[in-house]
Coordinates of N, CA and C in Angstrom, one line a residue:
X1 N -26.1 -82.4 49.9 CA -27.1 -82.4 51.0 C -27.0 -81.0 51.7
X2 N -28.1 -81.0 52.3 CA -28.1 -79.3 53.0 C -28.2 -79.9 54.5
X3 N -28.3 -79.1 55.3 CA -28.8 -79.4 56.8 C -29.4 -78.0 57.6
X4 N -30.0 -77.8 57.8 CA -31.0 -76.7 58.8 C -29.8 -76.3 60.3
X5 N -29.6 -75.1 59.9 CA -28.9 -74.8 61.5 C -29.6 -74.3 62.5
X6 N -29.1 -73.9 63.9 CA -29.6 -73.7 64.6 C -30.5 -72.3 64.5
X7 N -30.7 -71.6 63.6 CA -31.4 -70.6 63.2 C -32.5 -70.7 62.2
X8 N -32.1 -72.0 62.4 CA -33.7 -72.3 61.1 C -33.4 -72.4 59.0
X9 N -31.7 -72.0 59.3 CA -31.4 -71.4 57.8 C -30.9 -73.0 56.7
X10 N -30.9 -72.7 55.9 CA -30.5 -74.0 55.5 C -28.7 -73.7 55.1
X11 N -27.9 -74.5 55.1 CA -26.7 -74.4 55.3 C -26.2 -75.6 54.2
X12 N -24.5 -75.7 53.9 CA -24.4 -76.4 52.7 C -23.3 -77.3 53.5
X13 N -23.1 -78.5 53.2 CA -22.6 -79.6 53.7 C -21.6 -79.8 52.5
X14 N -20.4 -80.4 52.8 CA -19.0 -80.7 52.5 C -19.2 -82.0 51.5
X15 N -19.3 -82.2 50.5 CA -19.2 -84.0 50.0 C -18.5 -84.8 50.6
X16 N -18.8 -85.9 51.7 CA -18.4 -86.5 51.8 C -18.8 -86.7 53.3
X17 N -18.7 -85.4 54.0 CA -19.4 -85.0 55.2 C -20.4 -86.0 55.8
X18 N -20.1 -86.7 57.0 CA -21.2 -87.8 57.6 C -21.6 -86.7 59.1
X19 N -23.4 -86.8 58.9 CA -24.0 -86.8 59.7 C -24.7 -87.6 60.6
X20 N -24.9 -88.1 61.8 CA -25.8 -88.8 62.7 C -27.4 -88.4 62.6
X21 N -28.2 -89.0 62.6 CA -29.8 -89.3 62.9 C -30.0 -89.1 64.0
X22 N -31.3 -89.0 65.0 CA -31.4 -89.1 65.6 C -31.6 -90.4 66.1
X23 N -32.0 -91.3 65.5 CA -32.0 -92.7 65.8 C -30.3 -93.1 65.6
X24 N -29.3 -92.8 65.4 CA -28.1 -93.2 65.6 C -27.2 -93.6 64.2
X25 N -28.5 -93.5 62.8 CA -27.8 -93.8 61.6 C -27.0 -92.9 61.0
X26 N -26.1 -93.0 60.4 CA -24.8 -92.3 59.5 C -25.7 -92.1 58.3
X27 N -25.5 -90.8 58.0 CA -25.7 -90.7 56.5 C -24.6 -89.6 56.2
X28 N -24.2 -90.3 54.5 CA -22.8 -89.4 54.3 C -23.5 -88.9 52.6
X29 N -23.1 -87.2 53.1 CA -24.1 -86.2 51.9 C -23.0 -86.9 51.1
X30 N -23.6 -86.6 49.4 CA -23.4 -86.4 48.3 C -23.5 -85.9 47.2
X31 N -24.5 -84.5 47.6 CA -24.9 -83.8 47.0 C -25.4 -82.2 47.0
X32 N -25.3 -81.3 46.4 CA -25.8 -80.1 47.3 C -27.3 -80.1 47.2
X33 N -28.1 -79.4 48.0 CA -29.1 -79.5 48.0 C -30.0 -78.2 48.7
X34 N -29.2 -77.5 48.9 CA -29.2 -76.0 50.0 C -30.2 -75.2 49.3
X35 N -30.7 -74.9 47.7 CA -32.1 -74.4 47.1 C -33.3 -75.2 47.8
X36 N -33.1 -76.4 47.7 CA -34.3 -77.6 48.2 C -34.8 -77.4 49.5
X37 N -33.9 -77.8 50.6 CA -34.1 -76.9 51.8 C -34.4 -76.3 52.1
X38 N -33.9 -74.8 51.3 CA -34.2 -73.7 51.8 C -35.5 -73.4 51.7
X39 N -36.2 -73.9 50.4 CA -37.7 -73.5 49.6 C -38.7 -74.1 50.6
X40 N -38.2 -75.5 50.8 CA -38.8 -76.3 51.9 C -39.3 -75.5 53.3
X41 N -38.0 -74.7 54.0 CA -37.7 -74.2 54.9 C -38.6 -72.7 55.0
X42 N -39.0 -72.2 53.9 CA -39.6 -70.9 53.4 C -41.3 -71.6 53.4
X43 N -41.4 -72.5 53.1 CA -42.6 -73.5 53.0 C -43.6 -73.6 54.7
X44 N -42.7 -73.7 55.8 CA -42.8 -73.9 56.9 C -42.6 -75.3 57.3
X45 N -41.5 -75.9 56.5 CA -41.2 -77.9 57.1 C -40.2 -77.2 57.7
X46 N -39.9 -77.4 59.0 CA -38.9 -77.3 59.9 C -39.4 -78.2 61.3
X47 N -37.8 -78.5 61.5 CA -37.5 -79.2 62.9 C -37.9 -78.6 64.0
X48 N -38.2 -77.0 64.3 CA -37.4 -76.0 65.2 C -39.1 -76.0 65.9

């Protein structure tokens, strides 16, 4: 899994690593995904 930082960049998460939702759900990465993101992120899909 990847996750977007506060700069907009895509960043690489730990296996195993649990993040929160905004709605309050756990999700625990399992995979990398930091190319996917990033291309996404170069695309203009962002949070920011």
């Amino acid at each position: 899994m990847a996750l977007e930082d506060k700069f907009g960049r895509a960043i690489h998460l730990k296996e195993g690593q649990s993040l929160e939702t905004v709605d309050g759900q756990k999700i625990t990465a399992n995979g990398n995904e930091v190319a996917r993101l990033d291309f996404l992120l170069r695309k203009g899909h962002s949070n920011h």
